[in-house]
Tab-separated table of C-alpha atoms and ligand atoms in Angstrom:
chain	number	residue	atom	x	y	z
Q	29	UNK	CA	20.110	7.476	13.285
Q	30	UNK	CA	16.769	6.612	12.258
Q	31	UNK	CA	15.779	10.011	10.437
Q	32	UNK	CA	16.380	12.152	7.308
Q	33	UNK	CA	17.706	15.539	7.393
Q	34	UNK	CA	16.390	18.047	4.315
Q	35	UNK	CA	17.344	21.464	3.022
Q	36	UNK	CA	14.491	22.456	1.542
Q	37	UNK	CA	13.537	25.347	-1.255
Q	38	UNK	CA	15.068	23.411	-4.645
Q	39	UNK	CA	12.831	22.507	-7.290
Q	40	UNK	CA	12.889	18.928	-8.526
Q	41	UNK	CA	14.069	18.197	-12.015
Q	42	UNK	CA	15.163	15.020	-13.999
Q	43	UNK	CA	13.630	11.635	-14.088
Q	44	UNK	CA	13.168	9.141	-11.204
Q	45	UNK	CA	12.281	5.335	-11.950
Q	46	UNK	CA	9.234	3.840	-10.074
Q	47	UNK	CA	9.670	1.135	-8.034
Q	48	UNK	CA	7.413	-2.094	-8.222
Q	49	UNK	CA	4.383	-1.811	-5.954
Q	50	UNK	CA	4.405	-2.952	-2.550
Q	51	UNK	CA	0.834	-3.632	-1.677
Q	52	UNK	CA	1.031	-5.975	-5.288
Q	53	UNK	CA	3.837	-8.007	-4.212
Q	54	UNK	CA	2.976	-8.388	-0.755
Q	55	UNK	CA	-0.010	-10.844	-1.420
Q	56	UNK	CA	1.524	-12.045	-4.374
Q	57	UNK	CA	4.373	-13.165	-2.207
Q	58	UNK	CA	1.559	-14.773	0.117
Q	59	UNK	CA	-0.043	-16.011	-3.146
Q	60	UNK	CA	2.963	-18.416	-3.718
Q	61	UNK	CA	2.191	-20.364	-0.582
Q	62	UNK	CA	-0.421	-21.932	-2.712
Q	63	UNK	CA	1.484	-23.230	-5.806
Q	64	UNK	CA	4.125	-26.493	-5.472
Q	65	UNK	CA	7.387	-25.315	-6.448
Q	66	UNK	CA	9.405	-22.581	-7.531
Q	67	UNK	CA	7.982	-19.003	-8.197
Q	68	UNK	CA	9.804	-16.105	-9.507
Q	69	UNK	CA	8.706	-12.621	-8.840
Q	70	UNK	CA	10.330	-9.774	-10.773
Q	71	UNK	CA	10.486	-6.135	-9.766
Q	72	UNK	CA	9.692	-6.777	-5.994
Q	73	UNK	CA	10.703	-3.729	-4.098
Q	74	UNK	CA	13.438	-3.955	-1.652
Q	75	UNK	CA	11.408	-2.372	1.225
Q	76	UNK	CA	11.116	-3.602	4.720
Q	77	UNK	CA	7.830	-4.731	4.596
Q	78	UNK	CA	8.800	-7.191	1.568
Q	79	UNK	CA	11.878	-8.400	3.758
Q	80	UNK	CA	8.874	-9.253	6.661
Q	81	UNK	CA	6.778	-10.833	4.561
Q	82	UNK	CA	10.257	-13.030	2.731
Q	83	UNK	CA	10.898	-13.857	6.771
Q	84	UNK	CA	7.622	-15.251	7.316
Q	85	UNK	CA	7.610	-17.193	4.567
Q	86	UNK	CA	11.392	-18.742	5.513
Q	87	UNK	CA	9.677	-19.306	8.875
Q	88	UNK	CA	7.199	-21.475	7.227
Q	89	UNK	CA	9.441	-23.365	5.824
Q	90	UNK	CA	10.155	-21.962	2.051
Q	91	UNK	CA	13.281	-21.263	0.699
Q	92	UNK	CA	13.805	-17.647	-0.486
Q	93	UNK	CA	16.681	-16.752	-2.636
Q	94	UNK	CA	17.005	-13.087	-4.280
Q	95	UNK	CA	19.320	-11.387	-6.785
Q	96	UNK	CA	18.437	-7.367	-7.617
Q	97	UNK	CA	14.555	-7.386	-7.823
Q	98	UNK	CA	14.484	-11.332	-8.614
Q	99	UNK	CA	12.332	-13.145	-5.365
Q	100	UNK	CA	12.464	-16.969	-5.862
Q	101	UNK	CA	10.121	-18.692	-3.541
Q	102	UNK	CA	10.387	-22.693	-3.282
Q	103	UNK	CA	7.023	-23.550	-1.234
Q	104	UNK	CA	8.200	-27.218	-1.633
Q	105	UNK	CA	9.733	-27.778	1.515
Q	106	UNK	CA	6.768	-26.030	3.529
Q	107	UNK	CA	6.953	-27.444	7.209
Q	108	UNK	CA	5.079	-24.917	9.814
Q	109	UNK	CA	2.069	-23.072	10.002
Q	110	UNK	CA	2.695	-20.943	13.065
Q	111	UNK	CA	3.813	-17.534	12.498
Q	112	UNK	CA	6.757	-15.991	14.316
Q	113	UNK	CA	4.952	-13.018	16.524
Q	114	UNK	CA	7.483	-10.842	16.238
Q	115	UNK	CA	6.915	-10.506	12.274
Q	116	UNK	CA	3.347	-10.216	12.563
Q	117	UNK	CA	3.102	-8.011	14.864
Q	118	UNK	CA	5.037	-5.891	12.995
Q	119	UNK	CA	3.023	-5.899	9.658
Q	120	UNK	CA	-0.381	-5.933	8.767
Q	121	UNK	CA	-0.320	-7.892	5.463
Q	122	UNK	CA	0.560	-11.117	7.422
Q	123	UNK	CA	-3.240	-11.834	7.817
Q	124	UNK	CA	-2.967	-12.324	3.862
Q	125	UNK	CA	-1.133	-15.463	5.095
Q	126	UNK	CA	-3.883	-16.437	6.216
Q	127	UNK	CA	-6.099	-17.276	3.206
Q	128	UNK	CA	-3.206	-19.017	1.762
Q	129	UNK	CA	-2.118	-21.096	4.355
Q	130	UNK	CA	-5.561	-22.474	5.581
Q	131	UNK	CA	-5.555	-23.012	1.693
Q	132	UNK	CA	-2.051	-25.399	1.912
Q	133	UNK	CA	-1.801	-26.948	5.377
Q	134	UNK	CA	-5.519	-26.685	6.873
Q	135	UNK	CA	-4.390	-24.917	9.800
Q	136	UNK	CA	-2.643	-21.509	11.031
Q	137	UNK	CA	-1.817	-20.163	14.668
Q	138	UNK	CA	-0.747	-16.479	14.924
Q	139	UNK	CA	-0.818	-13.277	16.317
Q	140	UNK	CA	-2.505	-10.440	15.747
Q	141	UNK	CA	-1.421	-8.698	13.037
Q	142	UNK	CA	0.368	-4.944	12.956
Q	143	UNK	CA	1.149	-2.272	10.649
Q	144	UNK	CA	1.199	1.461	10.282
Q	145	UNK	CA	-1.358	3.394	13.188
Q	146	UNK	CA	-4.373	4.543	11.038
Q	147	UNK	CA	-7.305	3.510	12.558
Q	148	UNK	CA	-8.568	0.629	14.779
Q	149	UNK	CA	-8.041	-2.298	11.390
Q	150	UNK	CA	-9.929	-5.102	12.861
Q	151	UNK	CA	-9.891	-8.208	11.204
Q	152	UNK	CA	-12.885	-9.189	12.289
Q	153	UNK	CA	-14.062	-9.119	8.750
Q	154	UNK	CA	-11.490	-11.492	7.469
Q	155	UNK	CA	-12.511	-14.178	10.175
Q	156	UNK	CA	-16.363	-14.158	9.448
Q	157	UNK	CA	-15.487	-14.127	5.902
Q	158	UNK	CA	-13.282	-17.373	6.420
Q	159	UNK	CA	-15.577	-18.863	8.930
Q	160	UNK	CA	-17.661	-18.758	5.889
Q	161	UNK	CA	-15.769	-21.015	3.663
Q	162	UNK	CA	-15.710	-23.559	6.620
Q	163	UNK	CA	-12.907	-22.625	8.998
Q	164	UNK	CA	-12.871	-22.914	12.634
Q	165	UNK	CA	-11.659	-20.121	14.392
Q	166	UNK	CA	-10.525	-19.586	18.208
Q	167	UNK	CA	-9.940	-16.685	19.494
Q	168	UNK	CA	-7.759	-15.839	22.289
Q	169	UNK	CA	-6.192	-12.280	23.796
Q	170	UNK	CA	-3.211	-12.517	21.705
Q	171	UNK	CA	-3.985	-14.146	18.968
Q	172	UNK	CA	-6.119	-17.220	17.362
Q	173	UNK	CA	-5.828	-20.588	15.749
Q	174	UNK	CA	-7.759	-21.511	12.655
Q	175	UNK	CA	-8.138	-24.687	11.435
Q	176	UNK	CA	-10.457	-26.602	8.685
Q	177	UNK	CA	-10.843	-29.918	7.022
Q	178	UNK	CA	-11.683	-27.947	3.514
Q	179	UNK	CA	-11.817	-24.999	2.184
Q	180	UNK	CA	-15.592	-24.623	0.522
Q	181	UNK	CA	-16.784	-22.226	-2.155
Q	182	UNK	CA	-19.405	-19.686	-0.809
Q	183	UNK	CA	-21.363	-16.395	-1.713
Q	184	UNK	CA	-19.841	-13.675	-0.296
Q	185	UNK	CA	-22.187	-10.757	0.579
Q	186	UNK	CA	-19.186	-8.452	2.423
Q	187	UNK	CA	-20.863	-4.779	4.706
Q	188	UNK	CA	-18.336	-2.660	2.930
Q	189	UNK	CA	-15.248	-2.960	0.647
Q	190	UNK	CA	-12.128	-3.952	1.838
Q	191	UNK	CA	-8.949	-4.889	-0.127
Q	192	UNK	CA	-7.872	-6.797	2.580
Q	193	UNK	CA	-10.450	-8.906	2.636
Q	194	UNK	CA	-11.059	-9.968	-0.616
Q	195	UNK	CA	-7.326	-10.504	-1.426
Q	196	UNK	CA	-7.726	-13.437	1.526
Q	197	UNK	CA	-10.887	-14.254	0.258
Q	198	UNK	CA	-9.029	-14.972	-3.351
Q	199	UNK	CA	-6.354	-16.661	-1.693
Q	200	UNK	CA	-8.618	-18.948	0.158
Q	201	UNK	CA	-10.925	-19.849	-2.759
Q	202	UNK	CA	-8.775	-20.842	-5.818
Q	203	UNK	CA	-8.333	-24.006	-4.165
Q	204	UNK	CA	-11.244	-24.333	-2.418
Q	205	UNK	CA	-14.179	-26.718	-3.453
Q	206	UNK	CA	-17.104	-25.142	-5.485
Q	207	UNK	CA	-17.504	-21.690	-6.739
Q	208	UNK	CA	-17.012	-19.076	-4.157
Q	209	UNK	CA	-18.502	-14.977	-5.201
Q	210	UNK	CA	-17.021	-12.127	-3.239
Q	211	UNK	CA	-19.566	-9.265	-3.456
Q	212	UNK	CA	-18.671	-6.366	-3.432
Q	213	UNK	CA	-15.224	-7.124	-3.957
Q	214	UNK	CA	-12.346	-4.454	-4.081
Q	215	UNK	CA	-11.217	-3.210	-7.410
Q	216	UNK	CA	-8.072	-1.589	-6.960
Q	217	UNK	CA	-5.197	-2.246	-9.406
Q	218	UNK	CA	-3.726	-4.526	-6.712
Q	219	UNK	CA	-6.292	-7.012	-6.809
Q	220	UNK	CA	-6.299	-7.004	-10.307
Q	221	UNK	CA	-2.640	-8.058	-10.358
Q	222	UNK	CA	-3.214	-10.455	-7.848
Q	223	UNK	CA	-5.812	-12.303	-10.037
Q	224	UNK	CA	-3.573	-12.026	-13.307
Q	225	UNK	CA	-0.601	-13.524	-11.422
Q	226	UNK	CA	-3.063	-16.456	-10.144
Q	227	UNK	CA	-4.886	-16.954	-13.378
Q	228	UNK	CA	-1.566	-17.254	-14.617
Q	229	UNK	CA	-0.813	-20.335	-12.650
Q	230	UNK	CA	-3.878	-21.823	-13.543
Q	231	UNK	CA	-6.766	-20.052	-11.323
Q	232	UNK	CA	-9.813	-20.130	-12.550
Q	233	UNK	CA	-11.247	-16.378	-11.667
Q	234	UNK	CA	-13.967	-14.009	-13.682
Q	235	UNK	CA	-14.957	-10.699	-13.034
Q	236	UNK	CA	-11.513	-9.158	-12.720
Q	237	UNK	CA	-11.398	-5.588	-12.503
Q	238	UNK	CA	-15.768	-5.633	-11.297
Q	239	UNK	CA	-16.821	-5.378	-7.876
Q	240	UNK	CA	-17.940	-8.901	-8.197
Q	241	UNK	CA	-15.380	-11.679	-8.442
Q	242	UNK	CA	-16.421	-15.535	-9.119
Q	243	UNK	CA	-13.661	-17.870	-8.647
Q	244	UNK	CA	-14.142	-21.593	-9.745
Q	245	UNK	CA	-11.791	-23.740	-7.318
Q	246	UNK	CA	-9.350	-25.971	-9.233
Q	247	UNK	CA	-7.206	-29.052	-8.106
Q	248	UNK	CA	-3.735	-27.001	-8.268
Q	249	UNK	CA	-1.771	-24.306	-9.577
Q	250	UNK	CA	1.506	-24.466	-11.221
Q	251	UNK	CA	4.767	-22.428	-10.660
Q	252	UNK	CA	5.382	-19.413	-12.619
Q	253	UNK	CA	7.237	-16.235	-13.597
Q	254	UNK	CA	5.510	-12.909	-12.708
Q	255	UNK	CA	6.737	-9.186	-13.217
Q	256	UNK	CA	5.059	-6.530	-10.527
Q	257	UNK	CA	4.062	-3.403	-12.207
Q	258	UNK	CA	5.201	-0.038	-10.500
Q	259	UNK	CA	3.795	1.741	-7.827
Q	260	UNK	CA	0.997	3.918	-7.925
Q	261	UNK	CA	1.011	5.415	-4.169
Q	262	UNK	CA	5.076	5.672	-4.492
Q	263	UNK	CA	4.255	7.494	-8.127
Q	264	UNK	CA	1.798	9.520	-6.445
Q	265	UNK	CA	4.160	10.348	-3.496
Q	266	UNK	CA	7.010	11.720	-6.393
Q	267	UNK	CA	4.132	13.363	-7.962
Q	268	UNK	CA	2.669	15.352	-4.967
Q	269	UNK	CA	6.520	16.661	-4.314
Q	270	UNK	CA	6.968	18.142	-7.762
Q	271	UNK	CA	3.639	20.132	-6.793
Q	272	UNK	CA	4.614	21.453	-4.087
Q	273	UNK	CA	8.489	22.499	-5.214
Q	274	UNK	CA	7.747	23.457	-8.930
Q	275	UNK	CA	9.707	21.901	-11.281
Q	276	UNK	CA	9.581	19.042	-13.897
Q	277	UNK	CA	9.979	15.747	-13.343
Q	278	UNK	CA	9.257	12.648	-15.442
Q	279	UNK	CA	8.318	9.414	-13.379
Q	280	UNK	CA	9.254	6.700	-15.396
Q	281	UNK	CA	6.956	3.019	-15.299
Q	282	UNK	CA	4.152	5.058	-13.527
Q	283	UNK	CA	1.192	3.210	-13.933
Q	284	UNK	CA	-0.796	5.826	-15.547
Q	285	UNK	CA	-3.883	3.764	-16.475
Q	286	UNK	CA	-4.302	3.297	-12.448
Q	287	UNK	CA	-3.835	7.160	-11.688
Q	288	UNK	CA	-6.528	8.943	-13.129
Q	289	UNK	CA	-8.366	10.342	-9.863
Q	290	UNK	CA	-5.188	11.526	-8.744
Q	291	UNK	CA	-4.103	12.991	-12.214
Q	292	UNK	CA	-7.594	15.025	-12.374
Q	293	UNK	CA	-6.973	16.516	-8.526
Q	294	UNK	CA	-3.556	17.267	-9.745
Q	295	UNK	CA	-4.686	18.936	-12.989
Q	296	UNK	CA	-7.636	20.821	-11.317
Q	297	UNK	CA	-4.614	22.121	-8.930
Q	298	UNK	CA	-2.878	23.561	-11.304
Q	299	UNK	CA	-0.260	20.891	-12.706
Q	300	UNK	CA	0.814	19.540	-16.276
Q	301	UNK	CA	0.545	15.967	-16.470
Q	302	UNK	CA	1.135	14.302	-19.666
Q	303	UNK	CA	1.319	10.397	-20.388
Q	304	UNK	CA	3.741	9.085	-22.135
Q	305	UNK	CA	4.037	5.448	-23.220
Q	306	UNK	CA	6.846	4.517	-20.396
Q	307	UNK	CA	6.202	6.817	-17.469
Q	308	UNK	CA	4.564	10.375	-16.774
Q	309	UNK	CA	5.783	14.115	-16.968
Q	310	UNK	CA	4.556	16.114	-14.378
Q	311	UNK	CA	5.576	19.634	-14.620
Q	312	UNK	CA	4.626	22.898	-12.366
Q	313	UNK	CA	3.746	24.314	-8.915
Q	314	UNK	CA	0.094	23.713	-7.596
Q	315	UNK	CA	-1.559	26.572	-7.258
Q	316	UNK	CA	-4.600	26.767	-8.251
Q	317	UNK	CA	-8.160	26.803	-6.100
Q	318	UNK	CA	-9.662	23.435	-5.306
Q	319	UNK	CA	-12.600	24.222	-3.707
Q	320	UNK	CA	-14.667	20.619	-4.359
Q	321	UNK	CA	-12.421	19.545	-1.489
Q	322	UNK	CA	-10.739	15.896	-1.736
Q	323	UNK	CA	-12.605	12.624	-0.686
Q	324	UNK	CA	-10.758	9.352	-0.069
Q	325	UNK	CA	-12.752	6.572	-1.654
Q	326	UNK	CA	-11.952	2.982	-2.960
Q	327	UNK	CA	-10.612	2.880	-6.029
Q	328	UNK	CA	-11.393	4.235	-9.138
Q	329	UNK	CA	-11.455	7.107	-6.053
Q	330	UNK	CA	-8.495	9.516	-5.148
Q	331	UNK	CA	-6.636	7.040	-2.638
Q	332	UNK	CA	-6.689	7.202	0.510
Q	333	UNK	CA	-2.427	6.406	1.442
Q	334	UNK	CA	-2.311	9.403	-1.154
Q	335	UNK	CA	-4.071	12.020	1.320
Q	336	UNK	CA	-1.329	13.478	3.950
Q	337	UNK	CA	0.705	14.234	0.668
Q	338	UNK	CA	-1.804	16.034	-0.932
Q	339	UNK	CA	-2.544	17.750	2.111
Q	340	UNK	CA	0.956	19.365	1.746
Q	341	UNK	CA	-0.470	20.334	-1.702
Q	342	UNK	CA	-3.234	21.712	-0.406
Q	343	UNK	CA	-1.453	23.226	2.441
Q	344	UNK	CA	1.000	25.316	-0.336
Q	345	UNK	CA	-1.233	25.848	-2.918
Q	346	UNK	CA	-2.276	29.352	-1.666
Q	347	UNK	CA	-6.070	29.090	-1.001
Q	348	UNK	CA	-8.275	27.492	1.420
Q	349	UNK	CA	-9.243	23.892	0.795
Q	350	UNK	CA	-10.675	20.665	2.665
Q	351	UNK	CA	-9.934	16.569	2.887
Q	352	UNK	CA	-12.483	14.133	3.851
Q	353	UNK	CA	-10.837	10.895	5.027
Q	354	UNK	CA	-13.403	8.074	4.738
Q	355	UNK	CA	-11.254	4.928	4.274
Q	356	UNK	CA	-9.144	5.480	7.521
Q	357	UNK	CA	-10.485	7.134	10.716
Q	358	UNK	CA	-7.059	8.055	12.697
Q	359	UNK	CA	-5.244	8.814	9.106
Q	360	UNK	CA	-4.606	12.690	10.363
Q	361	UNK	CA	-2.034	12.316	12.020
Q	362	UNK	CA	0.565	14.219	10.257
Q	363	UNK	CA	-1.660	17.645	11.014
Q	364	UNK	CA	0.378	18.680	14.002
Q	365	UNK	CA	3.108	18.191	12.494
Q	366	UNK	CA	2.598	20.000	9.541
Q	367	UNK	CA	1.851	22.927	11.850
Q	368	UNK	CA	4.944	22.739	13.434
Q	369	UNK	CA	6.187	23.139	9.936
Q	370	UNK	CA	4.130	26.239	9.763
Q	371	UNK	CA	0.618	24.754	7.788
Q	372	UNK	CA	-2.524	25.753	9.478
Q	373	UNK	CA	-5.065	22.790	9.469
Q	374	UNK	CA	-8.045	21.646	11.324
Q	375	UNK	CA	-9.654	18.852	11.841
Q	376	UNK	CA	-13.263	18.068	12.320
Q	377	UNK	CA	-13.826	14.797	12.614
Q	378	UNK	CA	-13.666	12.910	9.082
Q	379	UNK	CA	-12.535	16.367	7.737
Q	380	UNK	CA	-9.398	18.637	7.476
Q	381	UNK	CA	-9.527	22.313	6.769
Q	382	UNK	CA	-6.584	23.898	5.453
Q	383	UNK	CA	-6.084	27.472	5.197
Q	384	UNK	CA	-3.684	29.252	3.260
Q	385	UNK	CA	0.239	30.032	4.179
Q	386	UNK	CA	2.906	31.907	2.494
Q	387	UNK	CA	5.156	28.944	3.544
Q	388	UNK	CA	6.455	26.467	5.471
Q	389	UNK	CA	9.653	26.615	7.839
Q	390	UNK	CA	11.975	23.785	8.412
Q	391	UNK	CA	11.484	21.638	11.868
Q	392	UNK	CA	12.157	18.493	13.651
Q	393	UNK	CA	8.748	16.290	12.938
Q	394	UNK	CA	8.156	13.033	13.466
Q	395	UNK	CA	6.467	10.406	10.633
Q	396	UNK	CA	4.141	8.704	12.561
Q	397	UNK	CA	2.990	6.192	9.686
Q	398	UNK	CA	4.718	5.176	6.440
Q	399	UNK	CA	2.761	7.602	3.957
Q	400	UNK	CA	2.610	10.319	6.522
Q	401	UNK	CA	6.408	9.915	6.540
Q	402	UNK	CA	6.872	10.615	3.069
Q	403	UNK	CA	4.345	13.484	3.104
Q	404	UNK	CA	6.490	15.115	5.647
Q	405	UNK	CA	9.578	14.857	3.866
Q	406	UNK	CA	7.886	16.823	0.787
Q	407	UNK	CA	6.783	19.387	3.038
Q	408	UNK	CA	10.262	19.652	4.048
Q	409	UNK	CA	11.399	19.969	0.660
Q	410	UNK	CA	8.984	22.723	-0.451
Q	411	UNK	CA	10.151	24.556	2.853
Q	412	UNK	CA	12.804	27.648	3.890
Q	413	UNK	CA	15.454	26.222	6.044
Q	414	UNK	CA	16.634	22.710	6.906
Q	415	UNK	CA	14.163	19.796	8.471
Q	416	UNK	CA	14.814	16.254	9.941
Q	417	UNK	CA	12.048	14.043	9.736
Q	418	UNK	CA	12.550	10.985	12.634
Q	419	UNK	CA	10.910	7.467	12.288
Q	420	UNK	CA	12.306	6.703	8.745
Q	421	UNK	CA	11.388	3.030	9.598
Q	422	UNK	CA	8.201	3.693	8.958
Q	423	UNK	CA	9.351	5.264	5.262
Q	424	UNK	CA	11.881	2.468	4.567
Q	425	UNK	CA	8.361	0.452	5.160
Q	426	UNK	CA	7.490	1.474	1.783
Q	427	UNK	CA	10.029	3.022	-0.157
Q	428	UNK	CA	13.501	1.647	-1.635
Q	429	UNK	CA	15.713	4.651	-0.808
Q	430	UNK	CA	13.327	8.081	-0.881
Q	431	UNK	CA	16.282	9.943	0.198
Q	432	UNK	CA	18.164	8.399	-3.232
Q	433	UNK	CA	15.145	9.022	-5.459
Q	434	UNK	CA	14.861	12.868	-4.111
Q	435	UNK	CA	18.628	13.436	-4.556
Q	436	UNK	CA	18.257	12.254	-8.062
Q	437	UNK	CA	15.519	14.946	-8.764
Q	438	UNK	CA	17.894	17.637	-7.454
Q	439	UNK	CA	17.034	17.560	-3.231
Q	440	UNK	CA	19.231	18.450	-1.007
Q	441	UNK	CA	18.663	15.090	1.305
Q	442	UNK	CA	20.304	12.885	3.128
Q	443	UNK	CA	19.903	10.222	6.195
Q	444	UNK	CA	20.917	11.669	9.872
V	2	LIG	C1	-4.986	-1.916	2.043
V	2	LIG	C2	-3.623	-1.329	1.732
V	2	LIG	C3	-3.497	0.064	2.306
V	2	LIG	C4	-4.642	0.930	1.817
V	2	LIG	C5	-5.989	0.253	2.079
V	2	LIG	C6	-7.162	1.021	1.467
V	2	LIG	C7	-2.113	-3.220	1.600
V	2	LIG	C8	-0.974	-3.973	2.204
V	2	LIG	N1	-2.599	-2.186	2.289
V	2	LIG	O1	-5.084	-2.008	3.461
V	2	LIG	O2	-2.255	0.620	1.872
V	2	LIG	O3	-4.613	2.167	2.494
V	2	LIG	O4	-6.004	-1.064	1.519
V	2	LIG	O5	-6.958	1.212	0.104
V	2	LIG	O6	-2.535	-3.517	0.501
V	2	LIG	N2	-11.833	-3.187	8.085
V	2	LIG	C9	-12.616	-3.717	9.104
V	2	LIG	N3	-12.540	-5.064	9.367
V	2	LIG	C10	-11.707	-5.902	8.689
V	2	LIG	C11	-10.914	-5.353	7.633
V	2	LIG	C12	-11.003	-3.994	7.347
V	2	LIG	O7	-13.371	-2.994	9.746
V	2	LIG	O8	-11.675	-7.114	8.980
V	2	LIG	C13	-11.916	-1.737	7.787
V	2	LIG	C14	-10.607	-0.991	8.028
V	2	LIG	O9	-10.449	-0.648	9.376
V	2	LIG	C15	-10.770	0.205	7.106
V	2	LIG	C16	-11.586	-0.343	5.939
V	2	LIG	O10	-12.129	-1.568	6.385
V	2	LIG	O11	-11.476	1.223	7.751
V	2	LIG	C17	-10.815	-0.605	4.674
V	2	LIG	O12	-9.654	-1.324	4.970
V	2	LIG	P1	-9.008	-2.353	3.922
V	2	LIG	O13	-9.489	-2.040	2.549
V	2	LIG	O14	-9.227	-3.725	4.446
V	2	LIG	O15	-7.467	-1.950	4.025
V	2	LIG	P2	-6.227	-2.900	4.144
V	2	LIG	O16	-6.427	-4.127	3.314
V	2	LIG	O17	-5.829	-3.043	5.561
């Protein structure tokens, strides 16, 4: 069966190790398109949407081999630049292909991309950004071809932020001709590892880390060995369930350096967090007021695949509190199911009330998007009485084995 079944009310204890990020490997993966050769790529997470993106690649043409968190990519042999549908549709991240492949072979044909429900998530930035740096595009219902005779260097003046967008936007100018400037460019950690593992093949890319990136087009990269650091959302996710159970848990390789707005909610909440040179402790129940209410913002802001779970913070910590969504704008979906549970939220527009409950009851939910997913499965720890939580496809989207990881913290878990 596709679900997890929970008996919740034990407190988590122990240590649990952090897998390495997905959202870094994905367009790192992507990223290899560009180099001639054979890439390694350590720590890569063995999560569904990794396997996607290592079957689009094969479909192109690479060769893939992988041994425990070891990804060897061989671009050498790279034949197509059509995209199998039924992988794209299933996974949002294969418009990073995009960027990367106009980059290589001058021409892509695919579907429009999928990936969890959380909002309309147009590309339409992506292709005006592109059409920028001289690529063609055709639209159709289903999909579009884009083709161009040369990737060229551009400024970049983007309407808002979008991580998205300026990973593709990196992708398509390190090879490009001329300087290109994405303005403003994302900062979060992800980009940042994207750049190091491109500068270490040779890219030529300053501003790493500012809203403003300049990247100086070179000739061609060269094949190298690159480690993903762990990841902060699945951290976060390990984090917000020691909150809401009590308890003391050490997350070890959590990136602290890239956790501070959601260390300082956590604190202000009521729990211990203390950084240690090879993970984090997090100890204690949540229960403190947090009447500032949460806003989702791009990074350095409190991220936004880290609200539902700290709505289940919010929802146990005893006092009234509010959420402000302004990344996403269909990213509530987990509220009627947390009511089912027993929470009582509202929503008005952008915004989520939540008023206090003694507790939450087991129940039969549904995850109805990967980080909603997990958020429901540490309401269901933190609650009296068993829960099943259906759709784990969408949590196996993201996470290695969350049933595993809870067990070894002391949960009573298991897959139903
Ligand atoms: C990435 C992350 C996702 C995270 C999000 C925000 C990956 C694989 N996914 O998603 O986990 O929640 O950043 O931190 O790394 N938008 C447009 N037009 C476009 C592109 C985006 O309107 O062409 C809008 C989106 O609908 C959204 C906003 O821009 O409202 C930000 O989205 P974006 O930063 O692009 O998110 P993703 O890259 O999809």
């Amino acid at each position: 069966m596709d679900a997890i079944r929970i008996y919740g009310g034990n407190c988590l204890t122990g240590q649990t190790k952090i897998q390495g990020s997905k959202n870094a490997s994905l367009p790192v993966l992507a990223a290899t398109l560009l180099i001639n050769g054979t890439c390694e790529i350590e720590n890569c997470p063995n999560i569904s949407d990794v396997f996607h993106m290592l079957r689009l690649l094969e479909s192109l043409g690479c060769k893939i081999t992988r041994e425990e968190g070891l990804v060897r990519v061989d671009t050498g042999q790279l034949s197509e630049c059509d995209m199998p549908a039924d992988s794209v549709g299933v996974m949002r991240s294969s418009i990073m292909l995009l960027g990367a492949l106009l980059a290589r072979a001058g021409s892509v044909s695919m579907e429009y991309p999928g990936g969890c429900v959380i909002g309309k998530r147009p590309i339409d930035l992506h292709l005006r950004a592109l059409r920028r740096m001289g690529v063609e595009i055709t639209e159709e219902e289903e999909g579009f071809c884009a083709r161009t005779s040369g990737l060229q260097g551009t400024v970049q003046e983007l309407p808002f932020v979008s991580v998205g967008v300026t990973e593709n936007l990196i992708l398509a100018a390190v090879l490009a001709q001329g300087c290109t400037i994405i303005h403003p460019a994302a900062r979060e950690p992800e980009i940042q590892i994207l750049c190091d593992f491109l500068q270490s093949a040779g890219a030529k890319i300053t501003g790493v880390g500012t809203d403003r990136l300049v990247i100086e087009g070179v000739q061609s990269l060269h094949p190298v060995r690159f480690r993903v650091p762990a990841d902060r959302i699945v951290a976060g996710t390990y984090l917000a369930a020691c909150m809401v159970t009590g308890g003391r848990v050490f997350l070890q390789d959590a990136p602290c350096e890239h956790m501070q707005s959601v260390f300082a909610c956590a604190r202000k909440l009521g729990t211990e967090i203390s950084c240690e040179r090879d993970g984090v402790l997090v100890s204690g129940r949540a229960c403190e007021p947090f009447p500032e209410g949460l806003v989702t913002a791009c990074y350095p802001g409190f991220p936004t695949d880290l609200q539902s779970l700290f709505m289940v913070v919010m929802a146990l910590s005893g006092h009234s509190g509010w959420i402000e969504e302004t990344v996403f704008e269909n990213r509530f979906r987990i509220v009627p199911e947390l009511c089912r549970m027993g929470a009582d939220i509202t929503v008005q527009g952008a915004r989520a009330y939540i008023h206090p409950v003694e507790c939450l009851h087991g129940a039969i939910v549904e995850a109805k998007e990967l980080r909603g997913g997990a958020a429901l499965v540490a309401a269901a720890l933190a609650a009296e009485g068993t829960s099943i939580v259906t759709n784990r496809h969408y949590i196996d989207r993201g996470y290695e084995d969350i049933s595993l990881s809870f067990r070894e913290l002391g949960a009573d878990i298991e897959l139903a």
